[in-house]
Amino acid sequence: MLEVGTILLLYKSLTLFGLVLSALNVTYIIDRKINRISKAAVHLGSIIFILNLLEFFKFEVEKITLLEKFQDVLLLYVPVMLFSFIIDFTMGKKNRNLMAILYTLSTSYLILALTNKFHNMFWIAEIETSMYGSQKLRPHGGLLSWAYVFFSVVLLVLALRNLYASKLLDNQTKFRTNLVFAFGISGSIISFLINFNYSALLFVLTLTVFFMNFTAINFTWRRLLLKTRTAAYESSDDGYIVIDKNYRVVDINKSASQLLNLESEAVIGRKSDTITQLLNKDGQIVDLKDKYLSIIVSPSPDEDYKFITIKDVTKDVLKEKEAMKTYTLFNTLFENIPDGAVILDYEGVIRACNQNFLNMFGYTQDEVLNKNIDYLIVPHQMEMEGKKLRNLAIEQKSLRVETTRRRKDGNLIEVRITVSTVKTPEETLLYAIYTDVTAEKEAISVARSILQRDPLTALYTRQYFIRKLASTLEFSSVDDYNAIIAIDIKDFSTLNSIKGHNFGDQILKEIANRLRNVLREGDTIARPYADEFWILLEKIGKNYQGAKETAANVVAKIDNEIRKAYYIMNEIIDIRISTGIHVFSSVDNVEDVLRKVNLALSRAKNSRDGTVFYSALIDNELQELAAKERALKEALYNGELRIFLQPICNSYSDILGAEALLRWVKKDGTIVPPLDFIKVIEENGMIVSVGEEVLRQVCEFISESGANLDFVDINVSPIQLRYPKMAERFIEIIRANEVIPEKIVLEITENILIEMNQTVRDNIEKLLNFGCQLCIDDFGTGYSSLSYLTILPLKKIKVDKSFISKIPEDRHSVKLLEAIFSIAKSFNLDAIPEGVENEKQLHILSMIGYKYFQGYYFSKPISIDAFKDLVLQKKR
């Protein structure tokens, strides 16, 4: 038998060990985040720690009843918490109602234990025990205590049953958990049987909870590892396939299914020819049309299974192919480039070169590879140039230079070197192309000579003449005066068309020869255009007047020589020229000199004697013209271009129609007649926009006014009719104002037949098809007037006022007017005499048969508002 002291030390040591172990258990729970698995584990660990702490204090006090009662209170909840922990551990779903009942039963026991009335049911006696010292008294449990022990055992058995029934736990975990529970239940029962030995009981509970937590953590980490492996297996970009000995597919992940275009459900558990074929592709790359797959086959340790790993290497393969393609392309280009190509390092050592480089300098490949290029091809007197050029190429990233290099035989050649830097991960290389430019320079020299001369006349070209003029201006002093003469052959294009180009070429050659004979050897003669010649006279005077006289004398000699008869292809002809001259000094520039001489030549073409010196007056006229163009553009923008209407009446002065006449009404009220600006807007193209504005104002007048006119005449310029979109724009304006097209009469002049091209025909046809009427203005004054009647579908003709102004005195005019009326009547046309000035003219025209009249007898052209008033006055 053991002594009391030894037993006491044994119990106390057991309690101390349980206290330390329970503290470690709480720390373990917190460190391993067991609370994520079950909150009951935290509560259970904390209660076990408190129970061990109370048990330790019982060895230090005389009365242990209160502490032991407090332990009993905590022990009431241990079975329920352990049951809750098992449910959480097996990942089962807790029944809230059941848990509420279990905690209610435990609480009921607690109430009974703490109530004096039922105190004796639990604590019926006190017995002596040497467990905590010399013969200390401790309570002794009764019937209900054993009933609760039975309740706890039943609850723990249910927990074990739930643990055993779990499908989520593996057998190893279940076995370990059963052992822990068996140890805990049997140890607890033995502790109660040994005089309710709390030290042994708490030690058993502490070990049980500690091993339970350890088992739970071990399972959870293994489950997490399996889950992670599964997630990695399924989400991997690589494909994984497992097959057994019989080549049946055991498993296949999502990536493998996608890479092989297979459905996992269709192949798992079955043989697949596609997958079986991969077994023979171990270590190879398989081409599946749109992708490239790397195949690795690995057997299991027991060789019962084989694992196939599939990697999508499409990008790598394509990248490698592209790199190979680029390398092949570069190598092909490098070898087949017509020039010599070489790759150098920073020091000039040759790393590679093509055959053309070897041929160019006369070396073999063995003689140049890994040799310094400067020692091979740089002339001895230029030995430092190679290094300087390499440094410059590296600094600028590229270089292009022409220089001299030495062949193996010592001969020098002219080369053009183009250098580019090529950076690699290891170093910077130089890619140099050597082009032999010896033949090129010779060709350029010949071409330069050819380009400077006109091939037909052997005179200088326009480009050379301009360079020569620039040089003359640059090197002339301030008091040096020069002159430029521009000569144009009159009617040369007509002569060329009639006689043929060979005939015209002979004329040009003859004129070129005559100019050479007249001019000094130092004078520059050029043929810039087909029938135009330029002559540069350098330093012909120290003042303007003297230089002008000298230039005039030269022009007179030229004119006399050119005017002599020409005997060309057995035919004698005469040639006349127009000459423009500009005397200038170094204060001018090339552009101004050429501009001014061209202005003089343009003026000379329209002058009597055909010779004009440039003067500031010509520029002033041009500036006035430009100013007038700007003013007209502003007038159009500001609405200053307005229509005036002249009525067209019958013999009773009833207004039946009107002619729209354009006027420029300035801001100060001044009215500018069309003769002062029509030519300007026709020459600069404004007539198209102005014509549309005239039509717009006429349409607005017709649609807004109360005057019910049969028609309004609008003058249309041939330039407008040559505009491709003219008809579409007119139709658009008429439709926008909802005007009846028949009320718009388009007046055209006789020269339209001369300029009748396809565009003019199309515009006239579209407008007539739309419904507009066509009228000839100034009928009878041109040679082609009668031609209109057969060519154009006319509705009206305007008889020129020159015939009306001579009646009644001129009987011939009366006869002519009668003839015109007869012609109009036979063609079913309305003939409208213009310029009716008095009642006698009106009477005679009425007697002839005319129905419409226009002239100052009825009214001069008036504004739209005045015209409206006139219409109302006539009605009254």
Tab-separated table of C-alpha atoms in Angstrom, residues 122-296:
chain	number	residue	atom	x	y	z
A	122	PHE	CA	-26.985	15.716	-4.867
A	123	TRP	CA	-25.066	16.094	-1.629
A	124	ILE	CA	-26.475	13.548	0.799
A	125	ALA	CA	-23.308	13.082	2.882
A	126	GLU	CA	-19.760	14.027	3.378
A	127	ILE	CA	-17.022	11.434	3.442
A	128	GLU	CA	-13.500	11.648	4.483
A	129	THR	CA	-10.770	11.445	1.853
A	130	SER	CA	-7.039	11.728	1.887
A	131	MET	CA	-7.078	12.902	-1.671
A	132	TYR	CA	-6.502	16.587	-0.818
A	133	GLY	CA	-4.611	16.236	2.460
A	134	SER	CA	-5.114	14.668	5.842
A	135	GLN	CA	-8.683	13.340	6.006
A	136	LYS	CA	-10.466	16.269	4.265
A	137	LEU	CA	-14.208	15.990	3.885
A	138	ARG	CA	-15.814	16.037	0.428
A	139	PRO	CA	-19.421	15.601	-0.705
A	140	HIS	CA	-20.723	12.294	-1.915
A	141	GLY	CA	-23.087	12.142	-4.906
A	142	GLY	CA	-26.540	10.670	-4.892
A	143	LEU	CA	-28.973	9.117	-7.369
A	144	LEU	CA	-29.426	12.128	-9.614
A	145	SER	CA	-25.678	12.450	-10.055
A	146	TRP	CA	-25.562	8.955	-11.426
A	147	ALA	CA	-28.576	9.757	-13.574
A	148	TYR	CA	-26.661	12.644	-15.140
A	149	VAL	CA	-23.678	10.364	-15.654
A	150	PHE	CA	-25.983	8.046	-17.523
A	151	PHE	CA	-27.355	11.014	-19.561
A	152	SER	CA	-23.817	12.034	-20.429
A	153	VAL	CA	-22.869	8.546	-21.520
A	154	VAL	CA	-25.953	8.300	-23.750
A	155	LEU	CA	-25.176	11.705	-25.250
A	156	LEU	CA	-21.580	10.713	-25.981
A	157	VAL	CA	-22.704	7.429	-27.525
A	158	LEU	CA	-24.996	9.390	-29.855
A	159	ALA	CA	-22.061	11.603	-30.758
A	160	LEU	CA	-19.966	8.528	-31.545
A	161	ARG	CA	-22.764	7.129	-33.678
A	162	ASN	CA	-23.002	10.401	-35.585
A	163	LEU	CA	-19.217	10.334	-35.973
A	164	TYR	CA	-19.279	6.774	-37.309
A	165	ALA	CA	-22.128	7.550	-39.751
A	166	SER	CA	-20.342	10.578	-41.285
A	167	LYS	CA	-19.457	10.078	-44.963
A	168	LEU	CA	-17.120	13.049	-44.998
A	169	LEU	CA	-14.607	11.536	-42.584
A	170	ASP	CA	-12.133	8.933	-43.667
A	171	ASN	CA	-11.813	5.637	-41.770
A	172	GLN	CA	-8.489	6.586	-40.263
A	173	THR	CA	-10.002	9.710	-38.682
A	174	LYS	CA	-13.011	7.760	-37.437
A	175	PHE	CA	-10.768	5.109	-35.864
A	176	ARG	CA	-8.630	7.683	-34.094
A	177	THR	CA	-11.711	9.549	-32.848
A	178	ASN	CA	-13.297	6.335	-31.538
A	179	LEU	CA	-10.133	5.522	-29.609
A	180	VAL	CA	-10.112	8.983	-28.053
A	181	PHE	CA	-13.768	8.653	-27.085
A	182	ALA	CA	-13.289	5.162	-25.686
A	183	PHE	CA	-10.404	6.427	-23.609
A	184	GLY	CA	-12.425	9.419	-22.400
A	185	ILE	CA	-15.585	7.487	-21.523
A	186	SER	CA	-13.822	4.593	-19.814
A	187	GLY	CA	-11.469	6.925	-17.939
A	188	SER	CA	-14.373	9.064	-16.755
A	189	ILE	CA	-16.308	6.047	-15.508
A	190	ILE	CA	-13.257	4.693	-13.666
A	191	SER	CA	-12.664	8.110	-12.069
A	192	PHE	CA	-16.214	8.212	-10.760
A	193	LEU	CA	-15.968	4.677	-9.475
A	194	ILE	CA	-12.781	5.537	-7.565
A	195	ASN	CA	-14.557	7.699	-5.029
A	196	PHE	CA	-15.449	10.416	-7.600
A	197	ASN	CA	-11.734	11.109	-8.227
A	198	TYR	CA	-11.853	14.601	-9.728
A	199	SER	CA	-8.107	14.718	-10.382
A	200	ALA	CA	-8.217	11.578	-12.490
A	201	LEU	CA	-11.479	12.657	-14.150
A	202	LEU	CA	-10.189	16.064	-15.191
A	203	PHE	CA	-6.917	14.587	-16.405
A	204	VAL	CA	-8.857	12.141	-18.568
A	205	LEU	CA	-11.120	14.936	-19.885
A	206	THR	CA	-8.114	17.131	-20.633
A	207	LEU	CA	-6.384	14.376	-22.624
A	208	THR	CA	-9.623	13.542	-24.399
A	209	VAL	CA	-10.279	17.127	-25.492
A	210	PHE	CA	-6.617	17.650	-26.451
A	211	PHE	CA	-6.562	14.543	-28.657
A	212	MET	CA	-9.945	15.455	-30.112
A	213	ASN	CA	-8.651	18.891	-31.101
A	214	PHE	CA	-5.491	17.359	-32.539
A	215	THR	CA	-7.518	14.836	-34.559
A	216	ALA	CA	-9.858	17.570	-35.811
A	217	ILE	CA	-6.961	19.761	-36.858
A	218	ASN	CA	-5.200	16.881	-38.578
A	219	PHE	CA	-8.329	16.002	-40.531
A	220	THR	CA	-9.095	19.596	-41.384
A	221	TRP	CA	-5.605	20.221	-42.724
A	222	ARG	CA	-5.697	17.027	-44.727
A	223	ARG	CA	-9.114	17.985	-46.061
A	224	LEU	CA	-7.832	21.491	-46.901
A	225	LEU	CA	-4.801	19.968	-48.604
A	226	LEU	CA	-7.026	17.651	-50.619
A	227	LYS	CA	-9.349	20.519	-51.476
A	228	THR	CA	-6.401	22.686	-52.510
A	229	ARG	CA	-4.956	19.889	-54.591
A	230	THR	CA	-8.337	19.313	-56.198
A	231	ALA	CA	-8.758	23.019	-56.914
A	232	ALA	CA	-5.253	23.223	-58.352
A	233	TYR	CA	-5.908	20.071	-60.365
A	234	GLU	CA	-9.136	21.408	-61.820
A	235	SER	CA	-8.112	25.037	-62.288
A	236	SER	CA	-4.668	24.317	-63.690
A	237	ASP	CA	-3.952	25.579	-67.201
A	238	ASP	CA	-2.227	22.257	-67.805
A	239	GLY	CA	-4.243	19.181	-68.604
A	240	TYR	CA	-4.031	16.039	-66.460
A	241	ILE	CA	-5.305	12.563	-67.379
A	242	VAL	CA	-5.138	9.337	-65.331
A	243	ILE	CA	-5.567	5.985	-67.124
A	244	ASP	CA	-5.374	2.442	-65.807
A	245	LYS	CA	-3.646	-0.634	-67.177
A	246	ASN	CA	-6.523	-1.298	-69.537
A	247	TYR	CA	-6.250	2.227	-70.970
A	248	ARG	CA	-9.532	3.295	-69.408
A	249	VAL	CA	-9.706	6.916	-68.356
A	250	VAL	CA	-9.847	7.139	-64.580
A	251	ASP	CA	-9.892	10.938	-64.371
A	252	ILE	CA	-9.460	13.959	-66.628
A	253	ASN	CA	-9.427	17.594	-65.567
A	254	LYS	CA	-11.172	20.527	-67.233
A	255	SER	CA	-8.085	21.855	-69.040
A	256	ALA	CA	-7.353	18.470	-70.606
A	257	SER	CA	-10.953	18.209	-71.825
A	258	GLN	CA	-10.756	21.644	-73.410
A	259	LEU	CA	-7.327	21.118	-74.957
A	260	LEU	CA	-8.360	17.803	-76.532
A	261	ASN	CA	-11.932	18.938	-77.321
A	262	LEU	CA	-13.372	16.053	-75.284
A	263	GLU	CA	-16.301	15.835	-72.893
A	264	SER	CA	-15.094	14.487	-69.518
A	265	GLU	CA	-18.360	12.591	-68.916
A	266	ALA	CA	-17.968	10.873	-72.291
A	267	VAL	CA	-14.471	9.524	-71.652
A	268	ILE	CA	-14.231	8.801	-67.900
A	269	GLY	CA	-14.447	5.046	-67.346
A	270	ARG	CA	-14.004	4.358	-71.055
A	271	LYS	CA	-11.207	3.989	-73.565
A	272	SER	CA	-10.485	6.949	-75.797
A	273	ASP	CA	-8.463	6.593	-79.002
A	274	THR	CA	-7.444	10.223	-78.796
A	275	ILE	CA	-6.023	9.768	-75.285
A	276	THR	CA	-4.498	6.341	-76.014
A	277	GLN	CA	-2.561	7.794	-78.949
A	278	LEU	CA	-0.959	10.305	-76.592
A	279	LEU	CA	0.886	7.472	-74.786
A	280	ASN	CA	3.168	7.139	-77.799
A	281	LYS	CA	3.833	10.895	-77.873
A	282	ASP	CA	5.773	11.095	-74.613
A	283	GLY	CA	8.146	14.070	-74.723
A	284	GLN	CA	6.774	15.253	-78.065
A	285	ILE	CA	4.760	18.253	-79.237
A	286	VAL	CA	1.491	17.360	-80.928
A	287	ASP	CA	0.019	19.600	-83.646
A	288	LEU	CA	-3.781	19.764	-83.386
A	289	LYS	CA	-4.349	22.217	-86.261
A	290	ASP	CA	-5.128	25.271	-84.158
A	291	LYS	CA	-2.871	24.486	-81.186
A	292	TYR	CA	0.343	22.797	-80.142
A	293	LEU	CA	0.393	20.491	-77.079
A	294	SER	CA	3.387	19.145	-75.142
A	295	ILE	CA	2.834	15.561	-73.895
A	296	ILE	CA	4.521	14.024	-70.827
